[in-house]
């Protein structure tokens, strides 16, 4: 059965590229364009994994992460942060708030990330 | 006193007259004459003795007067110097507290303002008196701490006051007599630093946003996610991808360069386990090494590596940069070794690779800003800032960095970091 990945990202082009690259028989990707819509989508669709940008309009990524992890219905959903905020304090904050990984957009290898996500989803079955 | 002397002179004269009379009566004029001569000779020697004593006393008086004049001069000079120093201390923009033993012997105007205390309330009292005041009660343990070695610490005195406190020993000869404490209000400076750092981080984010979309789109084009592409298209897109990657490195390096060159590149010192540092460096490099099938060796001493005072983030960055270069310039199936040694004085890293090496003519300039070795420029992308930044960070730790290299055979980078005494405030 295909797994659902939610990408919460305000950059349209980046979001489209990730959706195209990740979408396959095994992975179904749906999107949210800001933090507020992201939270709604999480509650509605209960994705198997979330890719979360940090600098988002309305509600920022850190706040979204806090809301996900404080709600018992969503706290177990693995969250990978995908951001260009690369300061050590941001990375530490994200991981402390419960993200399982923090990837810098300008540096990550997309094929490796897809492999990583597949492993995470397999383990969580 | 004078009356006594006169009385004695009178008595002696009377006795001499009596004796002279006896000589005159019993021995006649000759006898009396010899007695008078005898008495005159005695008086003469007595006067000589008296004069010499007076001269000695006069000399002693003169040298005492000189000595007291010199003392007075020295005292006045000391007072002048003391007043000069007090004027300077009171004119400083930093707060100064001087402790004699554990008692406050001096506090300047600026320290009064910073600590919000009146000098009269704490002068000549133990430093623990500062516990009574809201701004200072949290600082007392730090100010009372043993200061045989100088140390520095940032202290959040109140919600809106951040101080940089430097505690230095006051020593006279070999004896420790007290402390010299410098208080600097760095609240505004930290705010500016944070504002600038936030601005730069945001700017880097904004620059990286289009760059990361471009990176991903080039990778997807090359991966034929948008349909097949021919060889020529692949070659062009690959060049675009490389140049985009260069821009990404440049943005990151410029961010670090700006931090180093402005005084905002403060070091955040903490006690770091060198074993953990080495482990994290090795694990960060694993993926790339696996990709290039590089033979990777790490050797550390059998005894545990020490804990050291380091800025963990920066020194990791500096060392990782050198390791990343080793990986970048070593061909597939090459060799990289990290050898770590330590003694009481230093921790030393040797990062050896079997890569392209550095041409002899380029070695001297390798750590210069924006310089790239000629063979590196031909074969790979880079900003030319990485080694400059690594060198700045290592030297910021009072360490040294150098290399040995032979073109086409490989390089060994050496980083040596001194082991400093542990700051009791950390």
Coordinates of C-alpha atoms in Angstrom, one line a residue:
Chain A
X1 CA 0.0 0.0 0.0
X2 CA 1.3 3.5 -0.9
X3 CA 2.4 5.7 1.9
X4 CA 1.3 9.3 2.3
X5 CA 3.9 12.1 2.6
X6 CA 2.8 15.6 3.3
X7 CA 5.1 18.4 2.2
X8 CA 4.6 21.8 3.9
X9 CA 6.5 24.3 1.8
X10 CA 5.7 27.8 0.6
X11 CA 8.1 27.8 -2.3
X12 CA 5.9 26.6 -5.2
X13 CA 8.7 25.6 -7.5
X14 CA 10.6 23.6 -4.8
X15 CA 7.4 22.0 -3.7
X16 CA 6.5 20.9 -7.2
X17 CA 10.0 19.5 -7.8
X18 CA 9.9 17.5 -4.6
X19 CA 6.4 16.2 -5.3
X20 CA 7.4 15.1 -8.8
X21 CA 10.6 13.5 -7.6
X22 CA 9.1 11.7 -4.6
X23 CA 5.9 10.5 -6.2
X24 CA 5.9 6.9 -7.1
X25 CA 4.0 3.6 -6.6
X26 CA 5.2 3.5 -3.1
X27 CA 4.9 7.2 -2.2
X28 CA 2.0 9.5 -2.6
X29 CA 2.8 13.2 -1.9
X30 CA 0.3 15.8 -1.0
X31 CA 1.0 19.5 -0.3
X32 CA 0.3 22.4 2.0
X33 CA 1.5 25.9 1.2
X34 CA 1.7 27.3 4.7
X35 CA 1.7 26.3 8.3
X36 CA -2.0 26.8 8.9
X37 CA -3.0 24.7 5.9
X38 CA -0.3 22.2 7.0
X39 CA -1.9 21.7 10.4
X40 CA -5.3 21.2 8.8
X41 CA -3.9 18.7 6.3
X42 CA -2.2 16.7 9.1
X43 CA -5.4 16.5 11.1
X44 CA -7.5 15.5 8.1
X45 CA -5.2 13.1 6.3
X46 CA -2.9 11.8 9.0
X47 CA 0.2 11.4 6.7
X48 CA 2.8 8.7 7.3
X49 CA 5.6 11.3 7.1
X50 CA 5.9 15.0 7.0
X51 CA 8.5 17.1 5.2
X52 CA 8.4 20.5 6.9
X53 CA 9.9 23.8 5.8
X54 CA 10.6 26.3 8.6
X55 CA 10.1 29.8 7.2
X56 CA 6.4 29.6 6.4
X57 CA 3.8 32.3 6.2
X58 CA 1.2 32.5 9.0
X59 CA 2.4 29.8 11.3
X60 CA 6.1 29.0 11.1
X61 CA 7.6 25.5 10.9
X62 CA 8.7 25.4 14.5
X63 CA 5.2 26.2 15.7
X64 CA 3.7 23.5 13.4
X65 CA 6.2 21.0 14.8
X66 CA 5.2 21.9 18.4
X67 CA 1.5 21.5 17.5
X68 CA 2.1 18.1 15.8
X69 CA 4.1 16.7 18.7
X70 CA 1.8 18.0 21.4
X71 CA -1.3 16.3 19.9
X72 CA -1.5 12.6 20.8
X73 CA -3.2 11.8 17.5
X74 CA -0.3 13.2 15.5
X75 CA 2.7 13.1 17.8
X76 CA 4.0 9.8 16.4
X77 CA 4.1 11.0 12.8
X78 CA 7.8 11.3 11.8
X79 CA 8.8 14.8 10.7
X80 CA 11.8 15.7 8.6
X81 CA 12.7 19.4 8.5
X82 CA 13.7 20.6 5.1
X83 CA 15.0 24.2 5.4
X84 CA 17.7 26.6 4.3
X85 CA 18.0 27.9 7.9
X86 CA 21.4 26.3 8.6
X87 CA 22.4 27.9 12.0
X88 CA 23.4 25.4 14.6
X89 CA 20.8 26.8 17.0
X90 CA 18.0 26.2 14.5
X91 CA 19.1 22.6 13.9
X92 CA 19.3 21.9 17.7
X93 CA 15.9 23.6 18.2
X94 CA 14.3 21.5 15.4
X95 CA 15.6 18.2 16.7
X96 CA 14.8 19.1 20.3
X97 CA 11.2 19.8 19.3
X98 CA 10.9 16.3 17.9
X99 CA 12.0 16.3 14.3
X100 CA 13.8 13.0 13.4
X101 CA 16.1 14.7 10.9
X102 CA 17.1 18.2 9.7
X103 CA 18.1 18.6 6.1
X104 CA 19.5 21.8 4.5
X105 CA 17.8 22.2 1.2
X106 CA 20.9 23.6 -0.6
X107 CA 23.0 20.6 0.5
X108 CA 20.9 17.4 0.6
X109 CA 21.1 14.6 -1.9
X110 CA 17.6 13.9 -3.0
X111 CA 18.1 10.2 -3.8
X112 CA 19.6 9.6 -0.4
X113 CA 16.6 11.3 1.2
X114 CA 14.2 9.2 -0.7
X115 CA 16.0 6.1 0.5
X116 CA 16.0 7.4 4.1
X117 CA 12.3 8.1 3.9
X118 CA 11.5 4.6 2.6
X119 CA 13.5 3.1 5.5
X120 CA 11.7 5.2 8.0
X121 CA 8.3 4.3 6.6
X122 CA 9.2 0.6 6.5
X123 CA 10.3 0.7 10.2
X124 CA 7.1 2.4 11.3
X125 CA 4.9 -0.3 9.8
Chain B
X1 CA 68.2 70.6 80.5
X2 CA 70.2 73.8 80.0
X3 CA 69.9 74.6 83.7
X4 CA 71.3 71.2 84.6
X5 CA 74.3 71.7 82.3
X6 CA 74.9 75.2 83.8
X7 CA 74.7 73.7 87.3
X8 CA 77.2 71.0 86.4
X9 CA 79.6 73.5 84.8
X10 CA 79.4 75.6 87.9
X11 CA 80.1 72.6 90.1
X12 CA 83.1 71.5 87.9
X13 CA 84.5 75.0 87.9
X14 CA 84.2 75.3 91.6
X15 CA 86.0 72.0 92.1
X16 CA 88.8 73.1 89.6
X17 CA 89.2 76.4 91.5
X18 CA 89.4 74.4 94.8
X19 CA 92.0 72.1 93.3
X20 CA 93.9 75.1 91.7
X21 CA 93.9 76.8 95.1
X22 CA 95.3 73.6 96.7
X23 CA 98.1 73.5 94.1
X24 CA 98.8 77.2 94.5
X25 CA 98.9 76.8 98.3
X26 CA 100.9 73.6 98.4
X27 CA 103.1 73.8 95.2
X28 CA 103.2 77.5 94.5
X29 CA 102.8 79.2 91.2
X30 CA 104.5 76.5 89.1
X31 CA 102.3 73.8 90.4
X32 CA 99.2 76.0 89.9
X33 CA 100.5 76.8 86.4
X34 CA 100.9 73.1 85.4
X35 CA 97.5 72.3 86.8
X36 CA 96.0 75.1 84.7
X37 CA 97.8 73.8 81.6
X38 CA 96.6 70.3 82.4
X39 CA 93.1 71.5 82.8
X40 CA 93.3 73.5 79.6
X41 CA 94.5 70.5 77.7
X42 CA 91.6 68.4 79.1
X43 CA 89.2 71.2 78.1
X44 CA 90.8 71.4 74.6
X45 CA 90.3 67.6 74.0
X46 CA 86.9 67.8 75.5
X47 CA 86.0 70.6 73.0
X48 CA 87.5 68.6 70.1
X49 CA 85.5 65.6 71.1
X50 CA 82.4 67.8 71.5
X51 CA 82.9 69.4 68.1
X52 CA 83.4 66.0 66.4
X53 CA 80.2 64.7 68.0
X54 CA 78.4 67.8 66.9
X55 CA 79.7 67.3 63.3
X56 CA 78.6 63.7 63.4
X57 CA 75.2 64.7 64.6
X58 CA 75.0 67.5 62.0
X59 CA 75.8 64.9 59.3
X60 CA 73.2 62.5 60.6
X61 CA 70.7 65.4 60.8
X62 CA 71.5 66.3 57.2
X63 CA 71.1 62.8 56.0
X64 CA 67.9 62.3 58.0
X65 CA 66.6 65.5 56.5
X66 CA 67.6 64.3 53.0
X67 CA 65.9 60.9 53.8
X68 CA 62.7 62.6 54.9
X69 CA 62.7 64.9 52.0
X70 CA 63.1 61.9 49.7
X71 CA 60.4 60.1 51.5
X72 CA 58.2 63.1 51.1
X73 CA 59.1 63.3 47.4
X74 CA 58.3 59.6 47.0
X75 CA 55.1 59.9 48.9
X76 CA 54.0 62.9 46.7
X77 CA 55.0 61.0 43.6
X78 CA 53.0 57.9 44.8
X79 CA 50.0 60.1 45.6
X80 CA 50.3 61.7 42.1
X81 CA 50.5 58.2 40.5
X82 CA 47.6 57.0 42.7
X83 CA 45.5 60.0 41.8
X84 CA 46.4 59.5 38.1
X85 CA 45.4 55.9 38.3
X86 CA 42.2 56.7 40.2
X87 CA 41.3 59.3 37.6
X88 CA 42.0 56.8 34.8
X89 CA 40.0 54.1 36.5
X90 CA 37.1 56.5 37.2
X91 CA 37.2 57.7 33.6
X92 CA 37.0 54.2 32.1
X93 CA 33.8 53.1 30.3
X94 CA 34.2 49.7 32.0
X95 CA 33.3 49.1 35.6
X96 CA 36.3 48.3 37.9
X97 CA 36.2 46.5 41.2
X98 CA 39.3 45.9 43.2
X99 CA 39.3 43.4 46.0
X100 CA 41.8 43.3 48.8
X101 CA 41.6 39.7 49.9
X102 CA 37.8 39.4 49.8
X103 CA 37.0 43.0 50.7
X104 CA 36.1 45.7 48.2
X105 CA 38.9 48.2 48.3
X106 CA 38.0 50.2 45.2
X107 CA 35.0 50.7 42.9
X108 CA 34.8 53.1 40.1
X109 CA 31.9 55.3 39.0
X110 CA 31.0 53.1 36.1
X111 CA 30.9 49.9 38.3
X112 CA 28.5 51.8 40.6
X113 CA 26.3 52.5 37.6
X114 CA 26.5 49.0 36.2
X115 CA 25.8 47.3 39.5
X116 CA 23.4 50.0 40.7
X117 CA 25.1 50.3 44.0
X118 CA 26.6 53.2 46.0
X119 CA 30.3 53.0 46.7
X120 CA 29.7 53.9 50.3
X121 CA 27.5 50.8 50.7
X122 CA 30.2 48.3 49.8
X123 CA 33.6 49.9 50.2
X124 CA 35.8 48.0 52.6
X125 CA 33.2 45.4 53.1
X126 CA 33.3 41.7 52.0
X127 CA 32.2 41.0 48.4
X128 CA 29.4 38.9 49.8
X129 CA 27.7 42.2 50.7
X130 CA 26.6 42.4 47.0
X131 CA 24.1 39.7 47.7
X132 CA 21.8 42.4 49.2
X133 CA 21.4 44.1 45.8
X134 CA 19.0 42.9 43.1
X135 CA 21.4 43.4 40.2
X136 CA 24.4 41.7 41.8
X137 CA 23.2 38.9 44.0
X138 CA 23.6 36.3 41.2
X139 CA 27.2 37.4 40.5
X140 CA 28.5 36.9 44.0
X141 CA 29.6 33.3 43.6
X142 CA 31.5 34.2 40.4
X143 CA 33.2 37.3 42.0
X144 CA 34.1 35.3 45.1
X145 CA 35.6 32.4 43.2
X146 CA 39.3 31.6 43.4
X147 CA 41.1 33.7 40.8
X148 CA 44.6 32.4 40.9
X149 CA 44.2 32.1 37.2
X150 CA 42.3 34.9 35.3
X151 CA 39.0 34.0 33.8
X152 CA 36.1 35.6 31.9
X153 CA 32.4 34.9 31.8
X154 CA 29.2 36.4 30.4
X155 CA 26.5 36.8 33.1
X156 CA 22.8 37.7 32.7
X157 CA 22.6 40.0 35.7
X158 CA 19.0 40.8 35.2
X159 CA 16.5 40.2 32.4
X160 CA 17.8 43.1 30.4
X161 CA 21.4 43.4 31.5
X162 CA 24.2 41.2 30.1
X163 CA 27.7 41.6 31.5
X164 CA 31.0 40.4 30.4
X165 CA 32.9 39.8 33.7
X166 CA 36.7 39.4 33.7
X167 CA 38.3 38.4 37.0
X168 CA 42.1 38.8 37.3
X169 CA 44.4 38.0 40.2
X170 CA 46.2 40.8 42.0
X171 CA 49.7 39.7 42.9
X172 CA 52.5 41.3 44.8
X173 CA 55.8 39.5 44.3
X174 CA 54.7 35.9 44.7
X175 CA 51.8 36.6 47.0
X176 CA 48.2 36.6 45.9
X177 CA 46.6 39.7 47.5
X178 CA 43.2 40.1 45.9
X179 CA 41.3 40.5 42.6
X180 CA 40.9 43.0 39.8
X181 CA 37.5 42.7 38.3
X182 CA 36.4 44.3 35.0
X183 CA 32.7 44.6 34.3
X184 CA 31.5 45.4 30.8
X185 CA 27.9 46.0 29.8
X186 CA 27.6 44.0 26.5
X187 CA 23.8 44.1 26.3
X188 CA 23.6 46.5 23.4
X189 CA 26.5 44.9 21.6
X190 CA 24.9 41.4 21.9
X191 CA 21.6 42.8 20.6
X192 CA 23.4 44.3 17.6
X193 CA 25.3 41.1 17.1
X194 CA 22.1 39.1 17.2
X195 CA 20.3 41.5 14.8
X196 CA 23.2 41.3 12.4
X197 CA 23.4 37.5 12.7
X198 CA 19.7 37.2 12.1
X199 CA 19.9 39.5 9.1
X200 CA 22.7 37.5 7.6
X201 CA 21.0 34.1 8.3
X202 CA 17.9 35.4 6.7
X203 CA 19.9 36.8 3.7
X204 CA 21.7 33.4 3.3
X205 CA 18.3 31.7 3.5
X206 CA 16.9 34.0 0.8
X207 CA 19.9 33.5 -1.4
X208 CA 19.8 29.7 -0.9
X209 CA 16.1 29.4 -1.7
X210 CA 16.4 29.9 -5.4
X211 CA 19.8 28.1 -5.4
X212 CA 18.3 25.0 -3.8
X213 CA 15.4 24.9 -6.3
X214 CA 17.9 25.2 -9.1
X215 CA 20.0 22.4 -7.6
X216 CA 17.1 20.1 -7.3
X217 CA 15.8 20.9 -10.8
X218 CA 19.3 20.3 -12.4
X219 CA 19.5 17.0 -10.6
X220 CA 16.1 16.0 -11.8
X221 CA 16.8 17.1 -15.3
X222 CA 20.0 15.0 -15.3
X223 CA 18.0 12.1 -13.7
X224 CA 15.6 12.4 -16.7
X225 CA 12.6 13.0 -14.4
X226 CA 11.2 15.4 -17.0
X227 CA 11.9 13.2 -20.0
X228 CA 15.0 12.0 -21.9
X229 CA 17.8 14.4 -22.6
X230 CA 20.6 14.0 -25.1
X231 CA 24.3 14.0 -24.3
X232 CA 24.8 17.6 -25.2
X233 CA 21.9 18.7 -23.0
X234 CA 23.3 16.5 -20.2
X235 CA 26.7 18.1 -20.5
X236 CA 25.3 21.7 -20.3
X237 CA 23.0 20.9 -17.4
X238 CA 25.9 19.3 -15.5
X239 CA 27.9 22.4 -16.0
X240 CA 25.0 24.5 -14.7
X241 CA 24.7 22.2 -11.7
X242 CA 28.4 22.6 -10.9
X243 CA 28.2 26.3 -11.1
X244 CA 25.1 26.4 -9.0
X245 CA 26.9 24.2 -6.4
X246 CA 29.8 26.7 -6.4
X247 CA 27.3 29.5 -5.7
X248 CA 25.9 27.5 -2.8
X249 CA 29.4 27.0 -1.3
X250 CA 30.2 30.7 -1.9
X251 CA 27.1 31.8 0.0
X252 CA 28.0 29.6 2.9
X253 CA 31.7 30.6 2.9
X254 CA 30.9 34.3 2.7
X255 CA 28.6 33.9 5.7
X256 CA 31.4 32.4 7.7
X257 CA 34.0 34.9 6.3
X258 CA 31.8 37.8 7.3
X259 CA 31.5 36.4 10.8
X260 CA 35.3 35.9 11.2
X261 CA 36.2 39.4 9.8
X262 CA 33.7 41.3 11.8
X263 CA 34.3 41.2 15.6
X264 CA 31.0 39.4 15.9
X265 CA 32.7 36.0 15.5
X266 CA 32.7 35.5 19.2
X267 CA 33.9 32.2 20.5
X268 CA 31.6 30.2 22.7
X269 CA 33.9 28.3 25.0
X270 CA 32.8 25.2 26.7
X271 CA 34.3 21.9 28.0
X272 CA 34.4 19.5 25.1
X273 CA 35.2 15.8 25.1
X274 CA 37.8 15.4 22.4
X275 CA 36.7 11.7 21.9
X276 CA 33.2 12.9 21.0
X277 CA 34.6 15.5 18.7
X278 CA 36.6 12.9 16.7
X279 CA 33.6 10.5 16.6
X280 CA 31.3 13.2 15.1
X281 CA 33.9 14.2 12.5
X282 CA 34.2 10.6 11.4
X283 CA 30.5 10.0 11.2
X284 CA 29.8 13.2 9.2
X285 CA 32.2 11.9 6.5
X286 CA 31.0 8.3 6.2
X287 CA 28.5 8.8 3.3
X288 CA 31.0 10.6 0.9
X289 CA 33.8 8.1 1.7
X290 CA 31.5 5.2 1.0
X291 CA 30.4 6.8 -2.3
X292 CA 34.1 7.1 -3.5
X293 CA 35.1 3.7 -2.0
X294 CA 37.9 5.4 -0.2
X295 CA 40.0 3.4 2.3
X296 CA 39.5 5.3 5.6
X297 CA 41.5 4.9 8.7
X298 CA 41.1 6.6 12.0
X299 CA 43.7 6.2 14.8
X300 CA 43.4 7.6 18.3
X301 CA 45.6 7.0 21.3
X302 CA 44.9 4.0 23.6
X303 CA 44.4 6.4 26.5
X304 CA 41.2 8.5 26.5
X305 CA 41.5 11.8 24.8
X306 CA 41.2 14.8 27.2
X307 CA 38.4 17.2 27.7
X308 CA 39.3 20.6 26.4
X309 CA 38.2 24.2 26.3
X310 CA 37.0 24.6 22.7
X311 CA 34.3 26.3 20.6
X312 CA 32.8 23.0 19.5
X313 CA 30.8 24.2 16.5
X314 CA 33.7 26.2 15.1
X315 CA 36.5 23.8 15.6
X316 CA 34.3 21.0 14.2
X317 CA 33.7 23.2 11.1
X318 CA 37.4 23.9 10.7
X319 CA 38.4 20.2 10.9
X320 CA 35.5 19.0 8.8
X321 CA 36.5 21.4 6.1
X322 CA 40.0 19.8 5.9
X323 CA 38.5 16.3 5.9
X324 CA 36.0 17.4 3.2
X325 CA 38.9 18.7 1.1
X326 CA 40.7 15.4 1.6
X327 CA 37.7 13.5 0.3
X328 CA 37.1 15.9 -2.6
X329 CA 40.7 15.8 -3.9
X330 CA 41.3 12.0 -3.3
X331 CA 40.3 9.9 -6.3
X332 CA 38.0 6.9 -6.1
X333 CA 39.6 4.0 -4.1
X334 CA 42.2 6.3 -2.6
X335 CA 43.2 6.5 1.0
X336 CA 42.5 8.9 3.8
X337 CA 43.8 8.6 7.4
X338 CA 42.9 10.7 10.5
X339 CA 45.6 10.3 13.2
X340 CA 44.9 11.9 16.6
X341 CA 47.6 12.2 19.3
X342 CA 47.7 14.1 22.5
X343 CA 50.0 14.9 25.4
X344 CA 49.6 17.2 28.4
X345 CA 50.1 20.2 26.2
X346 CA 48.3 19.7 22.9
X347 CA 45.8 17.8 20.9
X348 CA 47.1 17.1 17.4
X349 CA 45.3 16.0 14.2
X350 CA 47.0 14.7 11.1
X351 CA 44.7 14.4 8.2
X352 CA 46.4 12.5 5.4
X353 CA 45.2 11.8 1.9
X354 CA 46.4 10.1 -1.3
X355 CA 44.9 12.9 -3.4
X356 CA 46.3 15.3 -6.0
X357 CA 48.6 17.1 -3.5
X358 CA 49.5 20.8 -3.7
X359 CA 52.1 22.2 -6.2
X360 CA 55.2 23.5 -4.5
X361 CA 54.7 27.0 -5.7
X362 CA 51.1 27.1 -4.3
X363 CA 51.8 25.8 -0.8
X364 CA 52.7 29.2 0.8
X365 CA 49.4 30.8 -0.4
X366 CA 47.1 27.9 0.4
X367 CA 45.7 29.5 3.5
X368 CA 45.2 32.9 1.8
X369 CA 41.6 34.2 1.2
X370 CA 40.2 33.2 -2.1
X371 CA 43.3 31.3 -3.2
X372 CA 42.9 27.9 -4.8
X373 CA 45.8 25.7 -5.9
X374 CA 46.3 25.6 -9.7
X375 CA 45.6 21.9 -9.9
X376 CA 42.4 22.2 -7.8
X377 CA 41.1 25.1 -10.0
X378 CA 41.4 22.8 -13.1
X379 CA 39.5 19.9 -11.6
X380 CA 36.9 21.1 -9.1
X381 CA 34.8 23.9 -7.8
X382 CA 35.4 25.8 -4.6
X383 CA 35.3 29.4 -3.2
X384 CA 38.9 29.5 -2.0
X385 CA 37.7 30.5 1.5
X386 CA 37.6 27.1 3.3
X387 CA 41.2 26.8 4.4
X388 CA 41.4 30.5 5.3
X389 CA 38.4 30.1 7.5
X390 CA 39.8 26.9 9.1
X391 CA 43.1 28.6 9.8
X392 CA 41.3 31.6 11.4
X393 CA 39.4 29.3 13.6
X394 CA 42.4 27.2 14.6
X395 CA 44.4 30.3 15.4
X396 CA 41.4 31.6 17.4
X397 CA 42.0 28.6 19.6
X398 CA 45.7 29.6 19.8
X399 CA 46.5 26.6 17.7
X400 CA 48.5 26.0 14.6
X401 CA 47.8 24.6 11.1
X402 CA 50.3 23.6 8.5
X403 CA 50.7 21.0 5.7
X404 CA 53.1 18.8 3.9
X405 CA 52.3 17.9 0.4
X406 CA 53.7 16.5 -2.9
X407 CA 51.8 17.1 -6.1
X408 CA 50.1 13.9 -7.4
X409 CA 51.0 12.0 -4.2
X410 CA 48.9 13.5 -1.5
X411 CA 48.8 15.9 1.4
X412 CA 49.0 15.8 5.2
X413 CA 47.3 18.6 7.1
X414 CA 48.4 19.1 10.7
X415 CA 46.2 20.9 13.3
X416 CA 47.6 21.4 16.8
X417 CA 45.4 22.8 19.5
X418 CA 46.9 23.7 23.0
X419 CA 45.2 22.1 26.0
X420 CA 44.4 25.0 28.3
X421 CA 43.8 24.9 32.0
X422 CA 40.1 24.4 32.8
X423 CA 38.3 27.7 33.6
X424 CA 36.6 27.2 37.0
X425 CA 33.7 29.2 35.8
X426 CA 32.7 26.7 33.1

